[in-house]
């Protein structure tokens, strides 16, 4: 039974999300000054409301094309760490899932550590040892996560529809596609068989490219189900900790170069690319190799779209706006290609970009390739703003970037953030050690 307070909360949230989304340019409005405080309040509310809202919060953080910068920034700190569930709940799920395979815990494990390695909103991770002596980790989906998400999203969707009928002028309809998108991402994240496939694809790619520097944990398919993922346990340190990393490598910067080269290569050579590679999902192993973990969120990009994206950035660095417009059209969805007026788009890009470049002394009179790149890293804000402006200009001209381009942008911003700690001297797009295409 739905509690009225829950329903009220949902309406409250939808109202706030509605404001966020409409403010964000769906209606072209600008964000008011007090908006940052609102963003903090909303983030706190989401953290309290649990799984679905935390995931929505993370969606906001990763979709600068849709939400105002204030919200994107504040939601980047949306915490997905929860108080661990007592092991008895996890054991119940393990028993149920293994029973589907005709197995029992006693058949398979010597031991399972009851203290989790990690506990987030969707899953809890425990280490264990198999009967054959292999060290593994068990990623176990928390009870009823799928039902909770479906109910919450259903409620939000329903609330949107009601608001839409009652107050059509508020443009709540624009939120339904957002909820659809979140539902799509969440259903992928709650299907561990899909995650297992993503890991397999990545391992095929490593093998195909003869990459000896990076690994992903081997999946134990015969023990894995939609709710339990059994994987090889990797031993090492998280790349959040650059001091700990130095025990196993000469320079974190070299590790960063190998990480970036592998990820960029995966964009065109792997079935999918890892789209949630924050420093916590990267490990430096005790043997010096790099471990990619947590393949719950992946993206797919047509090689042609990625090539066009790189060419677009290149055109921008040469201040060649005609060429920039050409590649932007190539990147976007093709159905309206013929309707986009390239000359007007080019002029629009030139106007907007020049305005941004003129705002900051760092950029005055310089093309990107002539900038002091050490300073460039301190200006990621301006770079983010440029990305947002490119999205905006595109939108005005009817160009819709590929869906997974948002995931790609988010990932690049992630790299940008932790490179500041691990490799402050490195410039992702200019360093000769890094191969982007
Ligand atoms: N194969 C592995 N070997 C060693 N440790 C692992 C492995 N897989 C996961 N872990 C540990 O468990 C933590 C959580 O795992 P994972 O990121 O897959 O779960 P999650 O629920 O998606 O978490 P989050 O949403 O915080 O990224 C990792 O940060 C890491 O510390």
CSV table of C-alpha atoms and ligand atoms in Angstrom, one decimal:
chain,number,residue,atom,x,y,z
A,1,UNK,CA,0.0,0.0,0.0
A,2,UNK,CA,1.3,3.4,-0.9
A,3,UNK,CA,1.7,5.8,2.0
A,4,UNK,CA,0.2,9.3,1.3
A,5,UNK,CA,3.5,10.8,2.6
A,6,UNK,CA,5.4,8.9,-0.1
A,7,UNK,CA,3.0,10.1,-2.7
A,8,UNK,CA,3.4,13.6,-1.5
A,9,UNK,CA,7.2,13.2,-1.5
A,10,UNK,CA,7.0,12.0,-5.1
A,11,UNK,CA,5.0,15.0,-6.2
A,12,UNK,CA,7.4,17.2,-4.4
A,13,UNK,CA,10.4,15.6,-6.1
A,14,UNK,CA,8.7,15.7,-9.5
A,15,UNK,CA,8.0,19.3,-9.0
A,16,UNK,CA,11.7,20.0,-8.2
A,17,UNK,CA,12.9,17.8,-11.0
A,18,UNK,CA,10.4,19.5,-13.3
A,19,UNK,CA,11.8,22.8,-12.4
A,20,UNK,CA,15.4,21.5,-12.9
A,21,UNK,CA,14.7,20.1,-16.3
A,22,UNK,CA,12.6,22.9,-17.6
A,23,UNK,CA,15.1,25.5,-16.2
A,24,UNK,CA,17.8,23.5,-18.0
A,25,UNK,CA,17.0,24.8,-21.4
A,26,UNK,CA,14.1,22.6,-22.3
A,27,UNK,CA,12.3,25.9,-22.1
A,28,UNK,CA,15.4,28.0,-22.6
A,29,UNK,CA,15.1,29.7,-19.2
A,30,UNK,CA,18.2,30.7,-17.2
A,31,UNK,CA,19.0,29.4,-13.8
A,32,UNK,CA,18.2,31.8,-11.0
A,33,UNK,CA,20.8,32.8,-8.5
A,34,UNK,CA,19.4,30.9,-5.5
A,35,UNK,CA,19.4,27.7,-7.6
A,36,UNK,CA,22.5,26.2,-6.0
A,37,UNK,CA,20.8,26.1,-2.6
A,38,UNK,CA,17.9,24.3,-4.2
A,39,UNK,CA,20.3,21.9,-5.8
A,40,UNK,CA,21.8,21.0,-2.4
A,41,UNK,CA,18.3,20.5,-0.9
A,42,UNK,CA,17.3,18.3,-3.7
A,43,UNK,CA,20.5,16.2,-3.5
A,44,UNK,CA,20.0,15.7,0.2
A,45,UNK,CA,16.3,14.7,-0.4
A,46,UNK,CA,17.4,12.2,-3.0
A,47,UNK,CA,20.0,10.6,-0.8
A,48,UNK,CA,17.4,10.1,1.9
A,49,UNK,CA,14.8,8.7,-0.5
A,50,UNK,CA,17.2,5.8,-1.5
A,51,UNK,CA,18.0,3.7,-4.5
A,52,UNK,CA,15.9,5.1,-7.3
A,53,UNK,CA,16.5,8.7,-6.4
A,54,UNK,CA,20.2,8.2,-5.9
A,55,UNK,CA,20.4,6.8,-9.4
A,56,UNK,CA,18.3,9.7,-10.7
A,57,UNK,CA,20.8,12.0,-8.9
A,58,UNK,CA,23.6,10.3,-10.7
A,59,UNK,CA,21.8,10.7,-13.9
A,60,UNK,CA,21.5,14.4,-13.3
A,61,UNK,CA,25.2,14.5,-12.6
A,62,UNK,CA,26.0,12.8,-15.8
A,63,UNK,CA,23.8,14.7,-18.2
A,64,UNK,CA,25.1,18.2,-18.5
A,65,UNK,CA,23.2,18.5,-21.8
A,66,UNK,CA,19.9,18.4,-19.9
A,67,UNK,CA,20.4,19.9,-16.5
A,68,UNK,CA,21.8,23.2,-15.3
A,69,UNK,CA,25.4,23.3,-14.4
A,70,UNK,CA,24.6,24.0,-10.7
A,71,UNK,CA,22.7,20.8,-10.4
A,72,UNK,CA,25.2,18.8,-12.4
A,73,UNK,CA,28.0,19.9,-10.0
A,74,UNK,CA,26.1,19.4,-6.8
A,75,UNK,CA,24.8,16.0,-7.8
A,76,UNK,CA,28.3,14.8,-8.6
A,77,UNK,CA,28.7,14.4,-4.9
A,78,UNK,CA,25.5,12.3,-4.7
A,79,UNK,CA,26.6,9.4,-2.4
A,80,UNK,CA,25.9,5.8,-3.4
A,81,UNK,CA,27.2,4.2,-0.2
A,82,UNK,CA,24.7,2.7,2.1
A,83,UNK,CA,24.8,1.0,5.5
A,84,UNK,CA,25.6,-2.7,4.7
A,85,UNK,CA,22.8,-5.1,4.9
A,86,UNK,CA,23.2,-7.9,7.5
A,87,UNK,CA,24.8,-10.9,5.8
A,88,UNK,CA,21.7,-13.1,6.5
A,89,UNK,CA,19.8,-11.2,3.8
A,90,UNK,CA,22.6,-11.7,1.3
A,91,UNK,CA,22.8,-15.4,2.2
A,92,UNK,CA,19.1,-15.8,1.4
A,93,UNK,CA,19.6,-14.3,-2.0
A,94,UNK,CA,22.7,-16.4,-2.7
A,95,UNK,CA,20.7,-19.6,-1.6
A,96,UNK,CA,17.8,-18.7,-3.9
A,97,UNK,CA,19.9,-17.8,-6.9
A,98,UNK,CA,22.2,-20.8,-6.6
A,99,UNK,CA,19.2,-23.1,-6.2
A,100,UNK,CA,18.1,-22.0,-9.7
A,101,UNK,CA,21.4,-23.6,-10.9
A,102,UNK,CA,20.7,-26.7,-8.8
A,103,UNK,CA,23.6,-25.8,-6.4
A,104,UNK,CA,24.0,-25.0,-2.7
A,105,UNK,CA,26.4,-22.7,-0.9
A,106,UNK,CA,28.1,-25.8,0.6
A,107,UNK,CA,28.7,-27.3,-2.8
A,108,UNK,CA,30.6,-24.3,-4.0
A,109,UNK,CA,32.3,-22.3,-1.3
A,110,UNK,CA,35.0,-22.9,1.4
A,111,UNK,CA,34.2,-19.6,2.9
A,112,UNK,CA,32.3,-16.3,2.4
A,113,UNK,CA,33.4,-13.2,4.3
A,114,UNK,CA,30.4,-11.9,6.1
A,115,UNK,CA,31.8,-8.3,6.2
A,116,UNK,CA,31.2,-6.7,2.8
A,117,UNK,CA,33.9,-5.1,0.7
A,118,UNK,CA,31.4,-2.5,-0.4
A,119,UNK,CA,27.7,-1.8,-0.1
A,120,UNK,CA,25.9,0.5,-2.6
A,121,UNK,CA,22.2,1.1,-3.4
A,122,UNK,CA,21.9,-1.7,-5.8
A,123,UNK,CA,24.4,-4.3,-4.7
A,124,UNK,CA,26.6,-5.5,-1.9
A,125,UNK,CA,30.0,-7.1,-2.6
A,126,UNK,CA,31.5,-9.9,-0.5
A,127,UNK,CA,34.8,-11.8,-0.9
A,128,UNK,CA,34.7,-15.6,-0.9
A,129,UNK,CA,36.9,-18.6,-1.6
A,130,UNK,CA,35.7,-21.4,-3.9
A,131,UNK,CA,36.1,-25.1,-3.2
A,132,UNK,CA,38.9,-25.2,-5.8
A,133,UNK,CA,40.8,-22.5,-3.9
A,134,UNK,CA,40.0,-19.6,-6.3
A,135,UNK,CA,39.5,-16.2,-4.6
A,136,UNK,CA,36.3,-14.6,-5.9
A,137,UNK,CA,34.0,-11.7,-5.2
A,138,UNK,CA,30.2,-12.0,-5.1
A,139,UNK,CA,28.3,-9.0,-6.2
A,140,UNK,CA,24.8,-9.6,-4.8
A,141,UNK,CA,21.8,-7.6,-5.7
A,142,UNK,CA,19.9,-6.3,-2.6
A,143,UNK,CA,16.5,-7.7,-2.0
A,144,UNK,CA,13.6,-6.3,-4.1
A,145,UNK,CA,15.8,-3.7,-5.7
A,146,UNK,CA,14.1,-4.3,-9.1
A,147,UNK,CA,10.6,-3.9,-7.6
A,148,UNK,CA,11.5,-0.8,-5.6
A,149,UNK,CA,12.9,0.8,-8.7
A,150,UNK,CA,9.9,-0.1,-10.8
A,151,UNK,CA,7.5,1.2,-8.2
A,152,UNK,CA,9.4,4.5,-7.7
A,153,UNK,CA,9.7,5.1,-11.4
A,154,UNK,CA,6.1,4.1,-12.0
A,155,UNK,CA,5.0,6.5,-9.3
A,156,UNK,CA,7.2,9.3,-10.7
A,157,UNK,CA,5.9,8.6,-14.2
A,158,UNK,CA,2.3,8.6,-12.9
A,159,UNK,CA,2.9,11.9,-11.1
A,160,UNK,CA,4.3,13.4,-14.2
A,161,UNK,CA,1.2,12.4,-16.2
A,162,UNK,CA,-1.1,13.8,-13.6
A,163,UNK,CA,0.8,17.1,-13.4
A,164,UNK,CA,0.7,17.2,-17.2
A,165,UNK,CA,-3.1,16.9,-17.2
A,166,UNK,CA,-3.6,19.3,-14.3
A,167,UNK,CA,-1.1,21.9,-15.3
A,168,UNK,CA,-0.1,21.5,-19.0
A,169,UNK,CA,1.6,24.9,-19.1
A,170,UNK,CA,4.3,23.6,-16.7
A,171,UNK,CA,5.7,21.3,-19.5
A,172,UNK,CA,6.1,18.3,-17.2
A,173,UNK,CA,5.7,16.2,-20.3
A,174,UNK,CA,9.4,16.8,-21.0
A,175,UNK,CA,10.2,14.7,-18.0
A,176,UNK,CA,8.6,11.5,-19.2
A,177,UNK,CA,11.4,10.8,-21.7
A,178,UNK,CA,13.9,11.4,-18.9
A,179,UNK,CA,12.3,8.8,-16.8
A,180,UNK,CA,12.2,6.4,-19.7
A,181,UNK,CA,16.0,6.9,-20.1
A,182,UNK,CA,16.6,6.4,-16.4
A,183,UNK,CA,14.5,3.2,-16.5
A,184,UNK,CA,16.5,1.9,-19.4
A,185,UNK,CA,19.8,2.5,-17.6
A,186,UNK,CA,18.6,1.1,-14.3
A,187,UNK,CA,17.3,-2.1,-15.9
A,188,UNK,CA,20.7,-2.6,-17.5
A,189,UNK,CA,22.4,-2.0,-14.1
A,190,UNK,CA,20.2,-4.5,-12.3
A,191,UNK,CA,20.8,-7.3,-14.8
A,192,UNK,CA,24.1,-8.9,-13.8
A,193,UNK,CA,24.0,-11.3,-16.8
A,194,UNK,CA,24.3,-8.2,-19.0
A,195,UNK,CA,27.2,-6.9,-16.8
A,196,UNK,CA,28.9,-10.4,-17.3
A,197,UNK,CA,28.5,-10.0,-21.0
A,198,UNK,CA,30.0,-6.5,-20.9
A,199,UNK,CA,33.0,-8.0,-19.1
A,200,UNK,CA,33.4,-10.8,-21.6
A,201,UNK,CA,33.3,-8.2,-24.5
A,202,UNK,CA,36.0,-6.2,-22.8
A,203,UNK,CA,38.1,-9.3,-22.3
A,204,UNK,CA,37.7,-10.2,-26.0
A,205,UNK,CA,38.8,-6.7,-26.9
A,206,UNK,CA,41.9,-6.9,-24.7
A,207,UNK,CA,42.8,-10.2,-26.3
A,208,UNK,CA,42.2,-9.0,-29.8
A,209,UNK,CA,44.4,-5.9,-29.2
A,210,UNK,CA,47.0,-8.0,-27.4
A,211,UNK,CA,46.8,-5.7,-24.4
A,212,UNK,CA,48.9,-7.1,-21.6
A,213,UNK,CA,48.6,-4.1,-19.3
A,214,UNK,CA,44.9,-4.1,-18.4
A,215,UNK,CA,42.7,-6.8,-17.1
A,216,UNK,CA,39.0,-7.3,-16.1
A,217,UNK,CA,38.0,-9.9,-13.6
A,218,UNK,CA,37.1,-13.3,-15.1
A,219,UNK,CA,33.4,-14.1,-14.7
A,220,UNK,CA,32.3,-17.5,-13.3
A,221,UNK,CA,29.3,-18.0,-15.7
A,222,UNK,CA,28.2,-21.3,-14.2
A,223,UNK,CA,27.7,-19.5,-10.8
A,224,UNK,CA,26.3,-16.2,-12.0
A,225,UNK,CA,22.6,-15.2,-12.4
A,226,UNK,CA,20.7,-12.0,-13.0
A,227,UNK,CA,21.1,-11.1,-9.3
A,228,UNK,CA,24.5,-12.6,-8.4
A,229,UNK,CA,27.7,-12.0,-10.2
A,230,UNK,CA,30.7,-14.2,-9.3
A,231,UNK,CA,34.0,-12.9,-10.4
A,232,UNK,CA,37.7,-13.4,-9.9
A,233,UNK,CA,38.9,-11.3,-7.1
A,234,UNK,CA,41.5,-8.8,-8.1
A,235,UNK,CA,44.2,-7.8,-5.5
A,236,UNK,CA,45.6,-4.3,-5.5
A,237,UNK,CA,44.7,-0.8,-4.6
A,238,UNK,CA,42.0,1.6,-5.8
A,239,UNK,CA,43.3,4.4,-8.1
A,240,UNK,CA,41.6,6.8,-5.7
A,241,UNK,CA,44.8,6.5,-3.6
A,242,UNK,CA,47.9,7.8,-5.5
A,243,UNK,CA,50.1,7.2,-2.5
A,244,UNK,CA,49.2,3.6,-2.2
A,245,UNK,CA,49.6,3.2,-6.0
A,246,UNK,CA,53.3,4.0,-5.8
A,247,UNK,CA,53.9,0.7,-4.0
A,248,UNK,CA,53.1,-1.0,-7.3
A,249,UNK,CA,54.2,1.4,-10.0
A,250,UNK,CA,56.9,4.0,-10.7
A,251,UNK,CA,54.5,6.7,-11.7
A,252,UNK,CA,50.7,7.0,-11.5
A,253,UNK,CA,51.0,9.2,-14.6
A,254,UNK,CA,52.2,6.2,-16.7
A,255,UNK,CA,49.3,4.1,-15.3
A,256,UNK,CA,47.0,6.9,-16.4
A,257,UNK,CA,48.4,6.9,-20.0
A,258,UNK,CA,47.8,3.1,-20.3
A,259,UNK,CA,44.3,3.5,-18.8
A,260,UNK,CA,43.4,6.2,-21.3
A,261,UNK,CA,44.9,4.4,-24.3
A,262,UNK,CA,43.0,1.3,-23.4
A,263,UNK,CA,39.7,3.2,-22.9
A,264,UNK,CA,40.1,5.3,-26.1
A,265,UNK,CA,40.9,2.1,-28.1
A,266,UNK,CA,37.8,0.4,-26.7
A,267,UNK,CA,35.6,3.2,-28.1
A,268,UNK,CA,36.0,1.8,-31.6
A,269,UNK,CA,37.3,-1.7,-31.1
A,270,UNK,CA,35.1,-3.1,-28.3
A,271,UNK,CA,31.4,-4.0,-28.5
A,272,UNK,CA,30.8,-1.3,-25.8
A,273,UNK,CA,32.8,1.2,-23.8
A,274,UNK,CA,33.0,1.4,-20.0
A,275,UNK,CA,31.0,4.5,-19.1
A,276,UNK,CA,31.4,4.6,-15.3
A,277,UNK,CA,35.2,4.5,-15.0
A,278,UNK,CA,35.7,6.7,-11.9
A,279,UNK,CA,38.9,6.2,-10.0
A,280,UNK,CA,37.1,3.8,-7.6
A,281,UNK,CA,36.4,1.5,-10.5
A,282,UNK,CA,40.0,1.3,-11.4
A,283,UNK,CA,42.5,-0.8,-9.5
A,284,UNK,CA,46.3,-1.0,-9.7
A,285,UNK,CA,47.1,-4.6,-9.1
A,286,UNK,CA,50.0,-5.9,-7.0
A,287,UNK,CA,51.6,-7.2,-10.3
A,288,UNK,CA,51.5,-3.7,-11.8
A,289,UNK,CA,48.6,-4.4,-14.2
A,290,UNK,CA,45.5,-2.2,-14.2
A,291,UNK,CA,42.1,-3.7,-13.3
A,292,UNK,CA,38.9,-2.3,-14.8
A,293,UNK,CA,35.9,-3.2,-12.7
A,294,UNK,CA,32.1,-2.6,-12.5
A,295,UNK,CA,30.8,-2.8,-16.1
A,296,UNK,CA,27.2,-2.0,-15.0
A,297,UNK,CA,27.1,1.1,-17.2
A,298,UNK,CA,28.4,0.9,-20.7
A,299,UNK,CA,27.8,2.9,-23.8
A,300,UNK,CA,28.0,2.2,-27.5
A,301,UNK,CA,29.1,4.6,-30.2
A,302,UNK,CA,29.3,4.1,-33.9
A,303,UNK,CA,33.0,4.4,-34.9
A,304,UNK,CA,31.8,7.0,-37.5
A,305,UNK,CA,30.2,9.2,-34.7
A,306,UNK,CA,33.4,9.0,-32.7
A,307,UNK,CA,35.6,9.9,-35.7
A,308,UNK,CA,33.3,12.8,-36.4
A,309,UNK,CA,33.5,13.9,-32.8
A,310,UNK,CA,37.3,14.0,-32.9
A,311,UNK,CA,37.3,15.9,-36.2
A,312,UNK,CA,34.8,18.3,-34.6
A,313,UNK,CA,37.2,19.0,-31.7
A,314,UNK,CA,40.1,19.3,-34.2
A,315,UNK,CA,38.1,21.8,-36.3
A,316,UNK,CA,37.4,23.8,-33.2
A,317,UNK,CA,41.1,23.9,-32.2
A,318,UNK,CA,41.8,25.3,-35.7
A,319,UNK,CA,38.9,27.8,-35.3
A,320,UNK,CA,37.5,26.4,-38.6
A,321,UNK,CA,33.8,26.7,-37.8
A,322,UNK,CA,32.5,25.5,-41.2
A,323,UNK,CA,34.3,22.3,-40.7
A,324,UNK,CA,33.1,22.2,-37.1
A,325,UNK,CA,29.5,22.5,-38.3
A,326,UNK,CA,30.0,19.8,-40.9
A,327,UNK,CA,31.3,17.2,-38.3
A,328,UNK,CA,28.6,18.3,-35.8
A,329,UNK,CA,25.9,17.4,-38.4
A,330,UNK,CA,27.7,14.1,-39.1
A,331,UNK,CA,27.7,13.2,-35.4
A,332,UNK,CA,24.0,14.0,-34.9
A,333,UNK,CA,21.1,11.8,-35.9
A,334,UNK,CA,20.9,11.6,-39.7
A,335,UNK,CA,17.2,12.0,-40.3
A,336,UNK,CA,17.2,15.8,-40.3
A,337,UNK,CA,20.7,16.2,-41.7
A,338,UNK,CA,19.4,17.8,-44.9
A,339,UNK,CA,17.4,20.3,-43.0
A,340,UNK,CA,20.3,21.8,-41.0
A,341,UNK,CA,21.6,25.0,-42.5
A,342,UNK,CA,25.3,24.5,-42.3
A,343,UNK,CA,26.2,28.1,-43.0
A,344,UNK,CA,23.9,29.4,-40.2
A,345,UNK,CA,25.1,26.7,-37.8
A,346,UNK,CA,28.7,27.7,-38.6
A,347,UNK,CA,28.0,31.4,-37.9
A,348,UNK,CA,26.2,30.5,-34.7
A,349,UNK,CA,29.1,28.3,-33.5
A,350,UNK,CA,31.6,31.1,-34.3
A,351,UNK,CA,29.6,33.6,-32.4
A,352,UNK,CA,29.1,31.4,-29.3
A,353,UNK,CA,32.6,30.1,-29.2
A,354,UNK,CA,34.2,33.5,-29.7
A,355,UNK,CA,32.1,34.8,-26.8
A,356,UNK,CA,33.4,32.1,-24.5
A,357,UNK,CA,37.0,32.4,-25.6
A,358,UNK,CA,36.9,36.1,-25.1
A,359,UNK,CA,35.6,35.8,-21.6
A,360,UNK,CA,38.8,34.2,-20.2
A,361,UNK,CA,42.3,35.6,-20.6
A,362,UNK,CA,43.6,32.1,-20.9
A,363,UNK,CA,41.9,31.8,-24.3
A,364,UNK,CA,42.3,35.3,-25.7
A,365,UNK,CA,43.9,35.4,-29.1
A,366,UNK,CA,44.9,31.7,-28.9
A,367,UNK,CA,43.7,28.6,-30.6
A,368,UNK,CA,43.6,25.5,-28.3
A,369,UNK,CA,46.8,24.1,-29.7
A,370,UNK,CA,48.7,27.3,-28.7
A,371,UNK,CA,47.4,27.4,-25.2
A,372,UNK,CA,49.4,27.0,-22.1
A,373,UNK,CA,48.2,23.4,-21.5
A,374,UNK,CA,49.3,23.3,-17.9
A,375,UNK,CA,46.8,26.1,-17.2
A,376,UNK,CA,44.1,24.5,-19.3
A,377,UNK,CA,43.5,21.8,-16.6
A,378,UNK,CA,42.6,24.5,-14.1
A,379,UNK,CA,40.0,25.7,-16.5
A,380,UNK,CA,37.9,22.6,-16.9
A,381,UNK,CA,34.9,24.7,-16.0
A,382,UNK,CA,35.3,26.7,-19.2
A,383,UNK,CA,35.8,23.6,-21.1
A,384,UNK,CA,32.7,22.1,-19.7
A,385,UNK,CA,30.9,25.3,-20.5
A,386,UNK,CA,32.0,24.9,-24.1
A,387,UNK,CA,30.7,21.4,-24.2
A,388,UNK,CA,27.3,22.7,-22.9
A,389,UNK,CA,27.3,25.5,-25.4
A,390,UNK,CA,28.0,23.0,-28.2
A,391,UNK,CA,25.0,20.9,-27.0
A,392,UNK,CA,22.8,24.0,-26.9
A,393,UNK,CA,23.8,25.3,-30.3
A,394,UNK,CA,23.2,21.8,-31.7
A,395,UNK,CA,19.8,21.6,-30.1
A,396,UNK,CA,18.8,25.0,-31.6
A,397,UNK,CA,19.6,23.6,-35.0
A,398,UNK,CA,17.7,20.4,-34.6
A,399,UNK,CA,20.8,18.3,-34.1
A,400,UNK,CA,20.4,15.5,-31.5
A,401,UNK,CA,23.7,14.0,-30.5
A,402,UNK,CA,23.8,10.2,-30.2
A,403,UNK,CA,22.3,9.0,-26.9
A,404,UNK,CA,25.6,7.5,-25.7
A,405,UNK,CA,27.5,10.7,-26.5
A,406,UNK,CA,26.3,11.9,-23.1
A,407,UNK,CA,27.9,8.9,-21.4
A,408,UNK,CA,31.1,9.5,-23.4
A,409,UNK,CA,31.2,13.2,-22.3
A,410,UNK,CA,30.6,12.2,-18.7
A,411,UNK,CA,33.5,9.6,-18.8
A,412,UNK,CA,35.9,12.2,-20.3
A,413,UNK,CA,34.9,14.6,-17.4
A,414,UNK,CA,35.6,11.8,-14.9
A,415,UNK,CA,39.1,11.3,-16.4
A,416,UNK,CA,39.6,15.0,-16.3
A,417,UNK,CA,38.8,15.1,-12.6
A,418,UNK,CA,41.0,12.2,-11.4
A,419,UNK,CA,43.8,13.1,-13.8
A,420,UNK,CA,44.2,16.3,-11.7
A,421,UNK,CA,45.5,14.0,-8.9
A,422,UNK,CA,47.2,11.2,-10.7
A,423,UNK,CA,48.8,13.0,-13.7
A,424,UNK,CA,48.5,16.8,-13.3
A,425,UNK,CA,51.0,17.3,-16.1
A,426,UNK,CA,49.1,15.2,-18.6
A,427,UNK,CA,46.8,16.7,-21.2
A,428,UNK,CA,44.3,14.1,-22.5
A,429,UNK,CA,43.9,15.5,-26.0
A,430,UNK,CA,47.4,16.7,-26.7
A,431,UNK,CA,49.9,14.4,-25.1
A,432,UNK,CA,51.7,12.4,-27.7
A,433,UNK,CA,51.7,9.3,-25.5
A,434,UNK,CA,47.9,9.2,-25.7
A,435,UNK,CA,46.2,7.8,-28.9
A,436,UNK,CA,42.6,9.0,-29.2
A,437,UNK,CA,41.8,7.5,-32.5
B,1,LIG,N1,36.7,-8.2,-9.0
B,1,LIG,C1,36.9,-7.5,-7.9
B,1,LIG,N2,38.0,-7.7,-7.2
B,1,LIG,C2,38.3,-7.0,-6.1
B,1,LIG,N3,37.4,-6.1,-5.6
B,1,LIG,C3,36.3,-5.9,-6.2
B,1,LIG,C4,35.9,-6.6,-7.4
B,1,LIG,N4,34.7,-6.2,-7.8
B,1,LIG,C5,34.3,-5.2,-7.0
B,1,LIG,N5,35.2,-5.1,-6.0
B,1,LIG,C6,35.1,-4.1,-4.8
B,1,LIG,O1,33.8,-3.8,-4.6
B,1,LIG,C7,33.5,-2.5,-4.8
B,1,LIG,C8,32.1,-2.3,-5.4
B,1,LIG,O2,32.1,-3.0,-6.6
B,1,LIG,P1,31.3,-2.5,-7.9
B,1,LIG,O3,31.8,-1.1,-8.2
B,1,LIG,O4,31.3,-3.5,-8.9
B,1,LIG,O5,29.8,-2.4,-7.2
B,1,LIG,P2,28.7,-1.3,-7.4
B,1,LIG,O6,27.6,-1.7,-6.5
B,1,LIG,O7,28.4,-1.0,-8.8
B,1,LIG,O8,29.4,0.0,-6.7
B,1,LIG,P3,29.5,1.5,-7.2
B,1,LIG,O9,28.1,1.9,-7.6
B,1,LIG,O10,29.9,2.2,-5.9
B,1,LIG,O11,30.5,1.6,-8.3
B,1,LIG,C9,34.7,-2.0,-5.7
B,1,LIG,O12,34.9,-0.6,-5.5
B,1,LIG,C10,35.8,-2.8,-5.2
B,1,LIG,O13,36.3,-2.3,-4.0
